[in-house]
mmCIF file of C-alpha atoms and ligand atoms in Angstrom:
data_model
loop_
_atom_site.group_PDB
_atom_site.id
_atom_site.type_symbol
_atom_site.label_atom_id
_atom_site.label_comp_id
_atom_site.label_asym_id
_atom_site.label_seq_id
_atom_site.Cartn_x
_atom_site.Cartn_y
_atom_site.Cartn_z
ATOM 1 C CA MET D 1 207.929 21.857 51.323
ATOM 2 C CA ILE D 2 207.745 18.766 49.311
ATOM 3 C CA GLN D 3 204.440 17.722 51.004
ATOM 4 C CA GLN D 4 202.991 20.724 48.916
ATOM 5 C CA GLN D 5 205.381 19.885 45.743
ATOM 6 C CA ILE D 6 203.840 16.140 45.455
ATOM 7 C CA LYS D 7 200.137 17.748 45.182
ATOM 8 C CA ALA D 8 200.693 19.610 42.925
ATOM 9 C CA LEU D 9 202.151 17.334 40.584
ATOM 10 C CA ALA D 10 199.411 15.176 41.501
ATOM 11 C CA ARG D 11 197.158 18.382 40.403
ATOM 12 C CA GLU D 12 199.505 18.731 37.786
ATOM 13 C CA TYR D 13 199.221 15.017 36.460
ATOM 14 C CA PHE D 14 196.008 14.092 36.948
ATOM 15 C CA GLU D 15 194.423 14.494 33.449
ATOM 16 C CA GLU D 16 197.730 11.919 32.270
ATOM 17 C CA ILE D 17 196.706 9.134 35.296
ATOM 18 C CA ARG D 18 193.575 9.814 34.175
ATOM 19 C CA ALA D 19 193.899 8.496 30.734
ATOM 20 C CA ASN D 20 196.205 5.346 31.511
ATOM 21 C CA ARG D 21 193.661 4.285 33.880
ATOM 22 C CA ARG D 22 191.382 4.464 31.482
ATOM 23 C CA HIS D 23 192.981 2.731 29.037
ATOM 24 C CA LEU D 24 193.542 0.239 30.766
ATOM 25 C CA HIS D 25 190.804 -0.293 31.763
ATOM 26 C CA ALA D 26 189.194 -0.551 28.508
ATOM 27 C CA HIS D 27 192.513 -3.016 27.199
ATOM 28 C CA PRO D 28 191.831 -5.599 29.971
ATOM 29 C CA GLU D 29 193.982 -8.933 29.944
ATOM 30 C CA LEU D 30 193.237 -11.566 31.970
ATOM 31 C CA SER D 31 195.677 -13.264 34.825
ATOM 32 C CA TYR D 32 199.486 -14.490 33.425
ATOM 33 C CA GLN D 33 198.655 -12.505 29.531
ATOM 34 C CA GLU D 34 198.591 -8.841 30.769
ATOM 35 C CA PHE D 35 200.989 -9.152 27.236
ATOM 36 C CA GLU D 36 199.558 -5.917 25.328
ATOM 37 C CA THR D 37 199.157 -4.154 29.976
ATOM 38 C CA ALA D 38 203.275 -4.621 29.808
ATOM 39 C CA LYS D 39 203.879 -3.997 26.862
ATOM 40 C CA PHE D 40 201.999 0.040 27.904
ATOM 41 C CA ILE D 41 203.581 0.208 31.239
ATOM 42 C CA ALA D 42 207.127 -0.479 30.095
ATOM 43 C CA SER D 43 206.347 2.984 26.574
ATOM 44 C CA LYS D 44 204.942 4.397 29.925
ATOM 45 C CA LEU D 45 208.119 4.086 31.592
ATOM 46 C CA THR D 46 210.199 4.825 28.980
ATOM 47 C CA GLU D 47 208.530 8.353 28.205
ATOM 48 C CA TYR D 48 209.258 9.672 32.068
ATOM 49 C CA GLN D 49 213.249 8.345 31.293
ATOM 50 C CA ILE D 50 212.334 5.917 33.844
ATOM 51 C CA ASP D 51 214.513 2.599 34.510
ATOM 52 C CA PHE D 52 213.062 -0.344 33.685
ATOM 53 C CA GLN D 53 212.583 -4.256 33.449
ATOM 54 C CA SER D 54 210.314 -6.733 31.242
ATOM 55 C CA GLY D 55 209.541 -10.222 31.370
ATOM 56 C CA ILE D 56 209.555 -10.913 35.356
ATOM 57 C CA ALA D 57 208.674 -13.851 35.470
ATOM 58 C CA GLY D 58 205.909 -13.952 32.427
ATOM 59 C CA THR D 59 205.307 -10.198 31.706
ATOM 60 C CA GLY D 60 205.713 -8.129 35.120
ATOM 61 C CA LEU D 61 208.023 -5.560 35.433
ATOM 62 C CA VAL D 62 210.553 -3.329 37.780
ATOM 63 C CA ALA D 63 211.241 -0.180 37.838
ATOM 64 C CA HIS D 64 214.056 2.131 39.392
ATOM 65 C CA ILE D 65 213.753 5.630 40.309
ATOM 66 C CA LYS D 66 217.211 6.518 42.427
ATOM 67 C CA GLY D 67 217.376 9.873 44.444
ATOM 68 C CA LYS D 68 221.180 10.577 45.381
ATOM 69 C CA ASN D 69 224.351 7.678 46.524
ATOM 70 C CA PRO D 70 221.161 4.919 45.282
ATOM 71 C CA GLU D 71 222.490 2.417 46.776
ATOM 72 C CA SER D 72 222.446 3.046 50.791
ATOM 73 C CA LYS D 73 218.603 1.801 50.805
ATOM 74 C CA THR D 74 215.821 0.583 48.930
ATOM 75 C CA ILE D 75 212.027 0.361 49.236
ATOM 76 C CA ALA D 76 209.138 -0.631 47.118
ATOM 77 C CA LEU D 77 206.233 0.002 45.656
ATOM 78 C CA ARG D 78 203.418 -2.117 43.935
ATOM 79 C CA ALA D 79 200.507 -2.090 41.395
ATOM 80 C CA ASP D 80 198.962 -5.336 40.917
ATOM 81 C CA ILE D 81 198.556 -5.462 36.732
ATOM 82 C CA ASP D 82 195.513 -7.857 35.273
ATOM 83 C CA ALA D 83 191.860 -7.779 35.277
ATOM 84 C CA LEU D 84 189.183 -10.889 35.434
ATOM 85 C CA PRO D 85 186.749 -12.825 33.546
ATOM 86 C CA ILE D 86 183.962 -10.575 33.802
ATOM 87 C CA VAL D 87 181.288 -9.318 30.359
ATOM 88 C CA GLU D 88 181.628 -5.131 31.314
ATOM 89 C CA GLN D 89 178.630 -3.914 31.893
ATOM 90 C CA ASN D 90 179.015 -0.093 32.816
ATOM 91 C CA ASP D 91 177.676 2.461 29.937
ATOM 92 C CA VAL D 92 181.330 4.422 30.115
ATOM 93 C CA PRO D 93 183.413 6.062 27.181
ATOM 94 C CA TYR D 94 186.729 3.281 28.748
ATOM 95 C CA LYS D 95 184.269 -0.245 28.840
ATOM 96 C CA SER D 96 185.955 -3.177 27.942
ATOM 97 C CA LYS D 97 186.929 -3.666 24.530
ATOM 98 C CA ASN D 98 188.567 -7.397 25.705
ATOM 99 C CA GLU D 99 184.706 -8.952 25.772
ATOM 100 C CA GLY D 100 184.139 -10.797 28.551
ATOM 101 C CA VAL D 101 187.571 -9.074 30.590
ATOM 102 C CA MET D 102 187.064 -6.128 32.931
ATOM 103 C CA HIS D 103 189.783 -4.636 35.405
ATOM 104 C CA ALA D 104 186.769 -4.887 37.844
ATOM 105 C CA CYS D 105 189.549 -5.242 40.780
ATOM 106 C CA GLY D 106 191.069 -1.720 40.254
ATOM 107 C CA HIS D 107 193.559 -3.274 39.422
ATOM 108 C CA ASP D 108 193.914 -0.706 36.626
ATOM 109 C CA VAL D 109 193.358 1.895 39.234
ATOM 110 C CA HIS D 110 196.619 0.623 41.371
ATOM 111 C CA THR D 111 198.317 0.266 38.067
ATOM 112 C CA ALA D 112 198.102 3.828 36.497
ATOM 113 C CA SER D 113 198.325 5.252 40.878
ATOM 114 C CA LEU D 114 201.296 3.962 40.755
ATOM 115 C CA LEU D 115 203.259 5.140 36.995
ATOM 116 C CA GLY D 116 201.603 8.048 38.641
ATOM 117 C CA ALA D 117 203.479 7.310 41.634
ATOM 118 C CA CYS D 118 206.381 6.375 39.090
ATOM 119 C CA LYS D 119 206.605 10.453 37.925
ATOM 120 C CA ILE D 120 205.995 12.888 40.528
ATOM 121 C CA LEU D 121 208.700 11.272 42.421
ATOM 122 C CA GLN D 122 211.285 10.173 39.310
ATOM 123 C CA ASN D 123 209.986 14.232 39.333
ATOM 124 C CA LEU D 124 211.484 14.486 43.011
ATOM 125 C CA LYS D 125 215.122 12.242 42.573
ATOM 126 C CA GLU D 126 216.907 15.263 43.682
ATOM 127 C CA SER D 127 216.043 15.099 46.464
ATOM 128 C CA PHE D 128 216.027 12.112 48.879
ATOM 129 C CA GLU D 129 218.727 9.484 49.622
ATOM 130 C CA GLY D 130 218.687 5.260 47.782
ATOM 131 C CA THR D 131 216.631 3.848 45.092
ATOM 132 C CA ILE D 132 212.026 2.740 44.577
ATOM 133 C CA ARG D 133 211.687 -0.327 43.623
ATOM 134 C CA CYS D 134 207.981 -0.198 41.917
ATOM 135 C CA ILE D 135 207.459 -3.117 40.782
ATOM 136 C CA PHE D 136 204.095 -3.798 38.700
ATOM 137 C CA GLN D 137 203.563 -6.766 39.026
ATOM 138 C CA LEU D 138 201.907 -9.491 37.047
ATOM 139 C CA GLY D 139 199.000 -12.369 38.103
ATOM 140 C CA GLU D 140 197.496 -11.755 41.366
ATOM 141 C CA GLU D 141 193.841 -13.809 40.572
ATOM 142 C CA LYS D 142 195.514 -16.244 40.241
ATOM 143 C CA VAL D 143 197.187 -18.932 41.941
ATOM 144 C CA PRO D 144 199.970 -19.267 42.436
ATOM 145 C CA GLY D 145 199.965 -15.661 42.303
ATOM 146 C CA GLY D 146 202.255 -13.326 40.125
ATOM 147 C CA ALA D 147 203.840 -12.480 43.080
ATOM 148 C CA SER D 148 205.824 -16.249 44.825
ATOM 149 C CA LEU D 149 206.438 -15.723 40.779
ATOM 150 C CA MET D 150 208.542 -12.595 41.575
ATOM 151 C CA ILE D 151 209.700 -12.833 44.259
ATOM 152 C CA LYS D 152 211.088 -16.179 43.034
ATOM 153 C CA GLU D 153 212.497 -13.991 39.781
ATOM 154 C CA GLY D 154 214.261 -12.442 43.129
ATOM 155 C CA VAL D 155 212.210 -8.003 43.345
ATOM 156 C CA LEU D 156 212.816 -8.370 46.589
ATOM 157 C CA GLU D 157 216.753 -9.395 46.935
ATOM 158 C CA ASN D 158 219.932 -7.458 45.366
ATOM 159 C CA PRO D 159 219.332 -5.657 48.652
ATOM 160 C CA LYS D 160 216.347 -6.463 50.068
ATOM 161 C CA PRO D 161 213.664 -4.156 50.100
ATOM 162 C CA LYS D 162 213.557 -1.979 53.553
ATOM 163 C CA SER D 163 209.760 -2.359 52.942
ATOM 164 C CA ILE D 164 206.685 -2.668 50.418
ATOM 165 C CA LEU D 165 203.531 -0.076 50.312
ATOM 166 C CA GLY D 166 200.563 -1.222 47.918
ATOM 167 C CA GLN D 167 197.722 0.285 47.700
ATOM 168 C CA HIS D 168 194.255 -1.598 47.026
ATOM 169 C CA VAL D 169 190.910 0.488 45.595
ATOM 170 C CA MET D 170 187.381 -0.052 48.381
ATOM 171 C CA PRO D 171 184.518 0.789 46.886
ATOM 172 C CA LEU D 172 183.144 0.675 49.945
ATOM 173 C CA LEU D 173 184.532 3.775 51.638
ATOM 174 C CA PRO D 174 183.776 6.508 49.513
ATOM 175 C CA VAL D 175 186.459 8.350 47.458
ATOM 176 C CA GLY D 176 189.393 10.822 49.590
ATOM 177 C CA LYS D 177 189.460 8.769 51.940
ATOM 178 C CA VAL D 178 192.267 6.107 52.700
ATOM 179 C CA GLY D 179 192.216 3.291 55.269
ATOM 180 C CA PHE D 180 194.828 0.892 57.642
ATOM 181 C CA ARG D 181 195.328 -1.473 59.289
ATOM 182 C CA GLU D 182 198.341 -3.421 61.752
ATOM 183 C CA GLY D 183 198.867 -6.560 62.178
ATOM 184 C CA MET D 184 196.469 -9.108 60.926
ATOM 185 C CA TYR D 185 194.537 -8.092 57.872
ATOM 186 C CA MET D 186 193.683 -10.760 54.534
ATOM 187 C CA ALA D 187 192.654 -13.514 55.628
ATOM 188 C CA SER D 188 194.814 -17.023 53.614
ATOM 189 C CA ALA D 189 192.660 -19.253 51.872
ATOM 190 C CA ASP D 190 193.081 -22.776 50.155
ATOM 191 C CA GLU D 191 191.020 -24.329 48.259
ATOM 192 C CA LEU D 192 188.702 -27.703 49.384
ATOM 193 C CA TYR D 193 188.149 -30.193 46.514
ATOM 194 C CA ILE D 194 186.476 -33.061 48.319
ATOM 195 C CA ARG D 195 185.020 -36.846 46.493
ATOM 196 C CA VAL D 196 183.432 -39.389 48.893
ATOM 197 C CA ILE D 197 183.257 -42.094 47.483
ATOM 198 C CA GLY D 198 180.356 -45.383 48.221
ATOM 199 C CA LYS D 199 178.215 -48.024 46.744
ATOM 200 C CA GLY D 200 175.454 -46.771 44.943
ATOM 201 C CA GLY D 201 172.137 -48.663 44.146
ATOM 202 C CA HIS D 202 168.546 -48.361 44.589
ATOM 203 C CA GLY D 203 167.247 -45.485 46.502
ATOM 204 C CA ALA D 204 164.770 -48.223 47.566
ATOM 205 C CA MET D 205 167.638 -50.749 49.449
ATOM 206 C CA PRO D 206 169.512 -48.319 50.921
ATOM 207 C CA GLU D 207 171.076 -52.058 53.095
ATOM 208 C CA ASN D 208 172.736 -52.337 50.476
ATOM 209 C CA CYS D 209 174.168 -49.991 49.200
ATOM 210 C CA ILE D 210 177.198 -47.578 50.542
ATOM 211 C CA ASP D 211 175.800 -43.750 50.390
ATOM 212 C CA PRO D 212 178.422 -41.217 49.832
ATOM 213 C CA VAL D 213 175.201 -38.998 50.449
ATOM 214 C CA LEU D 214 174.653 -39.570 54.119
ATOM 215 C CA ILE D 215 178.271 -39.603 54.853
ATOM 216 C CA THR D 216 178.961 -36.719 53.018
ATOM 217 C CA SER D 217 176.567 -34.941 55.412
ATOM 218 C CA HIS D 218 177.585 -36.061 58.426
ATOM 219 C CA ILE D 219 181.453 -34.902 57.013
ATOM 220 C CA ILE D 220 180.576 -31.483 55.975
ATOM 221 C CA VAL D 221 178.553 -30.790 59.862
ATOM 222 C CA ALA D 222 181.908 -32.307 61.302
ATOM 223 C CA LEU D 223 183.834 -30.231 59.179
ATOM 224 C CA GLN D 224 182.235 -26.981 61.190
ATOM 225 C CA GLN D 225 183.810 -27.776 64.224
ATOM 226 C CA VAL D 226 187.380 -27.513 63.414
ATOM 227 C CA VAL D 227 186.075 -23.612 62.592
ATOM 228 C CA SER D 228 183.692 -23.328 65.871
ATOM 229 C CA ARG D 229 186.039 -25.601 68.400
ATOM 230 C CA ASN D 230 189.252 -25.975 67.562
ATOM 231 C CA ALA D 231 190.038 -22.443 65.979
ATOM 232 C CA SER D 232 190.991 -19.881 68.896
ATOM 233 C CA PRO D 233 188.699 -17.222 69.405
ATOM 234 C CA LYS D 234 191.357 -14.686 68.928
ATOM 235 C CA ILE D 235 192.079 -16.086 65.250
ATOM 236 C CA PRO D 236 189.681 -15.572 62.311
ATOM 237 C CA SER D 237 188.939 -18.471 60.774
ATOM 238 C CA VAL D 238 185.790 -19.622 57.654
ATOM 239 C CA LEU D 239 185.213 -22.102 56.195
ATOM 240 C CA SER D 240 182.567 -22.174 53.238
ATOM 241 C CA PHE D 241 180.961 -24.979 51.166
ATOM 242 C CA GLY D 242 179.407 -23.432 47.982
ATOM 243 C CA LYS D 243 179.837 -26.783 46.103
ATOM 244 C CA VAL D 244 178.214 -30.426 46.313
ATOM 245 C CA ILE D 245 177.550 -32.525 43.857
ATOM 246 C CA ALA D 246 175.646 -35.892 44.125
ATOM 247 C CA ASN D 247 174.362 -36.655 40.942
ATOM 248 C CA GLY D 248 171.572 -39.960 41.661
ATOM 249 C CA ALA D 249 167.921 -38.722 41.744
ATOM 250 C CA THR D 250 165.442 -39.812 43.792
ATOM 251 C CA ASN D 251 165.700 -43.350 43.531
ATOM 252 C CA ILE D 252 169.641 -42.936 43.106
ATOM 253 C CA ILE D 253 172.238 -43.286 44.860
ATOM 254 C CA PRO D 254 174.898 -42.190 43.659
ATOM 255 C CA ASN D 255 178.670 -43.752 43.918
ATOM 256 C CA GLU D 256 180.095 -40.860 45.392
ATOM 257 C CA VAL D 257 179.916 -37.664 45.832
ATOM 258 C CA TYR D 258 181.450 -34.228 45.065
ATOM 259 C CA ILE D 259 182.788 -31.503 47.434
ATOM 260 C CA GLU D 260 184.733 -28.412 46.636
ATOM 261 C CA GLY D 261 184.860 -24.965 49.387
ATOM 262 C CA THR D 262 187.254 -22.683 51.080
ATOM 263 C CA PHE D 263 189.042 -22.793 53.882
ATOM 264 C CA ARG D 264 190.576 -18.991 55.241
ATOM 265 C CA THR D 265 192.680 -18.241 58.258
ATOM 266 C CA LEU D 266 195.224 -15.497 59.901
ATOM 267 C CA ASP D 267 197.455 -17.240 61.248
ATOM 268 C CA GLU D 268 200.158 -19.530 59.386
ATOM 269 C CA LYS D 269 200.743 -22.233 61.795
ATOM 270 C CA TRP D 270 196.476 -22.379 62.797
ATOM 271 C CA ARG D 271 196.393 -22.163 58.481
ATOM 272 C CA GLY D 272 198.561 -26.043 58.391
ATOM 273 C CA GLU D 273 196.947 -26.761 61.720
ATOM 274 C CA ALA D 274 193.583 -26.632 61.080
ATOM 275 C CA HIS D 275 194.237 -28.637 57.005
ATOM 276 C CA LYS D 276 195.298 -32.046 59.184
ATOM 277 C CA LYS D 277 192.588 -31.802 61.149
ATOM 278 C CA MET D 278 189.558 -31.179 58.063
ATOM 279 C CA VAL D 279 191.116 -34.375 55.992
ATOM 280 C CA LYS D 280 191.464 -36.855 59.449
ATOM 281 C CA ILE D 281 187.468 -36.217 60.343
ATOM 282 C CA ALA D 282 187.016 -36.384 56.717
ATOM 283 C CA GLU D 283 188.633 -38.905 56.459
ATOM 284 C CA GLY D 284 187.943 -41.171 59.701
ATOM 285 C CA ILE D 285 183.588 -40.247 59.600
ATOM 286 C CA ALA D 286 184.110 -41.722 55.423
ATOM 287 C CA GLU D 287 185.800 -45.056 56.487
ATOM 288 C CA ALA D 288 183.699 -45.016 59.905
ATOM 289 C CA MET D 289 180.965 -45.111 57.769
ATOM 290 C CA GLY D 290 181.746 -47.462 55.791
ATOM 291 C CA GLY D 291 182.640 -45.858 52.497
ATOM 292 C CA ARG D 292 186.684 -43.289 51.898
ATOM 293 C CA CYS D 293 187.326 -39.809 50.845
ATOM 294 C CA GLU D 294 190.410 -38.615 48.704
ATOM 295 C CA PHE D 295 190.763 -35.044 50.130
ATOM 296 C CA GLU D 296 192.393 -32.693 48.004
ATOM 297 C CA VAL D 297 193.528 -28.714 49.954
ATOM 298 C CA ARG D 298 195.246 -26.704 46.753
ATOM 299 C CA ARG D 299 197.052 -24.634 49.291
ATOM 300 C CA GLY D 300 196.633 -19.870 48.251
ATOM 301 C CA TYR D 301 198.575 -17.424 49.156
ATOM 302 C CA PRO D 302 199.218 -17.223 52.781
ATOM 303 C CA PHE D 303 197.544 -14.333 55.418
ATOM 304 C CA LEU D 304 198.018 -11.135 54.811
ATOM 305 C CA LYS D 305 200.004 -9.870 57.833
ATOM 306 C CA ASN D 306 200.754 -5.085 58.235
ATOM 307 C CA HIS D 307 204.243 -4.345 59.919
ATOM 308 C CA PRO D 308 202.853 -2.699 62.958
ATOM 309 C CA GLU D 309 205.178 0.290 62.426
ATOM 310 C CA LEU D 310 205.632 0.759 58.713
ATOM 311 C CA THR D 311 201.013 0.420 59.046
ATOM 312 C CA GLN D 312 201.875 4.005 61.732
ATOM 313 C CA LYS D 313 204.425 5.145 59.969
ATOM 314 C CA ALA D 314 202.022 5.083 56.940
ATOM 315 C CA LYS D 315 198.724 6.314 58.820
ATOM 316 C CA ARG D 316 200.392 8.867 60.231
ATOM 317 C CA GLY D 317 201.515 10.035 56.662
ATOM 318 C CA ALA D 318 198.302 9.858 55.033
ATOM 319 C CA ILE D 319 197.362 12.241 58.304
ATOM 320 C CA GLU D 320 199.624 14.580 56.928
ATOM 321 C CA TYR D 321 198.316 14.477 53.524
ATOM 322 C CA LEU D 322 194.420 14.527 53.685
ATOM 323 C CA GLY D 323 193.659 15.322 57.294
ATOM 324 C CA GLU D 324 192.469 13.427 59.987
ATOM 325 C CA GLU D 325 188.803 12.989 58.827
ATOM 326 C CA ASN D 326 190.355 11.350 55.999
ATOM 327 C CA VAL D 327 191.503 8.020 57.544
ATOM 328 C CA ILE D 328 189.919 5.274 58.889
ATOM 329 C CA ASP D 329 190.949 2.112 61.027
ATOM 330 C CA LEU D 330 189.663 -1.071 58.504
ATOM 331 C CA ASP D 331 188.384 -4.755 59.603
ATOM 332 C CA ILE D 332 190.421 -7.758 58.610
ATOM 333 C CA TRP D 333 189.084 -9.055 55.559
ATOM 334 C CA MET D 334 188.764 -12.262 54.690
ATOM 335 C CA ALA D 335 188.954 -12.249 50.876
ATOM 336 C CA ALA D 336 192.835 -13.328 50.012
ATOM 337 C CA GLU D 337 195.125 -10.751 48.755
ATOM 338 C CA ASP D 338 199.023 -12.461 46.312
ATOM 339 C CA PHE D 339 200.999 -8.900 48.678
ATOM 340 C CA ALA D 340 201.081 -11.451 51.568
ATOM 341 C CA TYR D 341 203.649 -13.059 49.892
ATOM 342 C CA TYR D 342 205.478 -9.561 49.800
ATOM 343 C CA SER D 343 205.004 -9.571 53.705
ATOM 344 C CA GLN D 344 205.367 -12.077 54.388
ATOM 345 C CA ILE D 345 210.268 -11.130 53.685
ATOM 346 C CA THR D 346 209.319 -7.568 54.370
ATOM 347 C CA ASP D 347 208.011 -5.259 56.126
ATOM 348 C CA ALA D 348 205.054 -4.295 54.606
ATOM 349 C CA CYS D 349 202.316 -2.653 54.969
ATOM 350 C CA PHE D 350 198.670 -2.542 52.092
ATOM 351 C CA TYR D 351 195.993 -0.139 52.677
ATOM 352 C CA ARG D 352 193.063 0.993 51.189
ATOM 353 C CA LEU D 353 191.670 3.759 48.045
ATOM 354 C CA GLY D 354 188.027 4.466 48.966
ATOM 355 C CA THR D 355 186.707 4.731 45.612
ATOM 356 C CA ARG D 356 182.657 5.027 46.404
ATOM 357 C CA ASN D 357 180.728 8.286 45.403
ATOM 358 C CA GLU D 358 176.710 6.970 46.063
ATOM 359 C CA ALA D 359 175.772 10.532 44.607
ATOM 360 C CA LYS D 360 177.124 9.674 41.234
ATOM 361 C CA GLY D 361 176.229 5.831 41.726
ATOM 362 C CA ILE D 362 179.157 4.539 42.004
ATOM 363 C CA ILE D 363 178.260 2.269 44.138
ATOM 364 C CA SER D 364 178.703 -1.650 43.086
ATOM 365 C CA GLY D 365 181.446 -3.828 44.514
ATOM 366 C CA VAL D 366 184.902 -5.605 43.578
ATOM 367 C CA HIS D 367 184.667 -8.451 41.161
ATOM 368 C CA THR D 368 180.712 -7.285 40.055
ATOM 369 C CA PRO D 369 180.328 -6.676 36.550
ATOM 370 C CA THR D 370 179.524 -2.691 36.770
ATOM 371 C CA PHE D 371 182.091 -1.839 39.271
ATOM 372 C CA ASP D 372 183.645 1.038 38.623
ATOM 373 C CA ILE D 373 185.346 4.351 40.837
ATOM 374 C CA ASP D 374 184.825 7.835 41.208
ATOM 375 C CA GLU D 375 188.185 9.205 39.016
ATOM 376 C CA ASP D 376 189.184 11.556 41.632
ATOM 377 C CA ALA D 377 190.495 8.738 43.432
ATOM 378 C CA LEU D 378 192.947 8.473 40.728
ATOM 379 C CA GLU D 379 195.169 11.923 41.777
ATOM 380 C CA ILE D 380 195.069 10.375 45.707
ATOM 381 C CA GLY D 381 196.038 6.994 44.477
ATOM 382 C CA ALA D 382 199.461 9.000 42.857
ATOM 383 C CA GLY D 383 199.816 11.325 44.640
ATOM 384 C CA LEU D 384 199.718 9.295 48.532
ATOM 385 C CA MET D 385 201.545 6.501 46.872
ATOM 386 C CA ALA D 386 204.642 9.293 46.026
ATOM 387 C CA TRP D 387 204.217 10.775 49.960
ATOM 388 C CA LEU D 388 204.604 8.046 51.144
ATOM 389 C CA ALA D 389 207.277 6.766 49.276
ATOM 390 C CA TYR D 390 209.262 9.894 50.257
ATOM 391 C CA LYS D 391 209.014 9.738 53.601
ATOM 392 C CA GLU D 392 209.906 6.376 54.380
ATOM 393 C CA ILE D 393 212.442 6.738 52.035
ATOM 394 C CA LEU D 394 214.016 9.931 53.615
ATOM 395 C CA GLY D 395 213.457 7.263 56.751
HETATM 396 NI NI1 LIG C 401 192.490 -6.645 43.521
#
């Protein structure tokens, strides 16, 4: 039976998958600079005798595993390959050798798992019809997002894949388990940059000034109504400001105040409306109080929707592979992920791979200097992805 064969291969290749993960972990590279990472992936694909194209949108790669009758159907798998500007604090043999850069979001795990899945599927290519396109994607961590660039280069064309699967580590979920969610899953994320301009002067004589600090205070409070009064309760929305700079002093009213924040939601139409409302509120308040404001919305990734039937099917596949007790339903996650771009174009399913092991002290969250995984997750990361791809290509 194919499932048993995939499990056996995932076990057989485990040491290699782990070695690949450790190599990637020790040699992390920042978004859009994944040159050595791309070379490493290319060397492995060559070794596995899998056709691939490199240099897509810079450092992206696309591999094709061709079964019989390769034109008959195409599906896609995706892993992201970039790392973060974090100084690793783990004391492990595979600790980052690139000072200040760290695979703190598990993209080394995603890449090693997809390489493992490629090797497994290449072994099984006589047993399915169609083509499995494997996307090794650059630049997930940084806007505009490597997904959007690779899509522009045509990775979802000629032919368009019927569906795409991606996975992400989940340090809250114990190793051995995976999680799924249909429909709305991850948020769009837009950056807000606001400059509130008044007229500075002596703090003792506010009547001669237009106080941008007071205007900013009103704007920050008023903008929350977009979330609490204008957003539908059915569509989660978040507005947070993490930077407020007013460089005055106890007795100095500054000329201007600078604010930065983030707006996140899970509906593209509402997202656009919310942007307009926020700009209108901020400009209106500033003007009513005698000042003005410059409001820039820098659009980030769209929201990520998991196609319902595809996700149900993948979840059933995971239950077959891991058992009902090891497959959980996920909550909405207000982080953003550029896999969302694929989900706007084709049927997509983005699922989570458990990597936590409290007994071994592996509990740190992603994007922290002590993030790590229980490497047993790699056998599932590769094997389950191969199994889900196999089921999907069979139809
Ligand atoms: Ni990530």
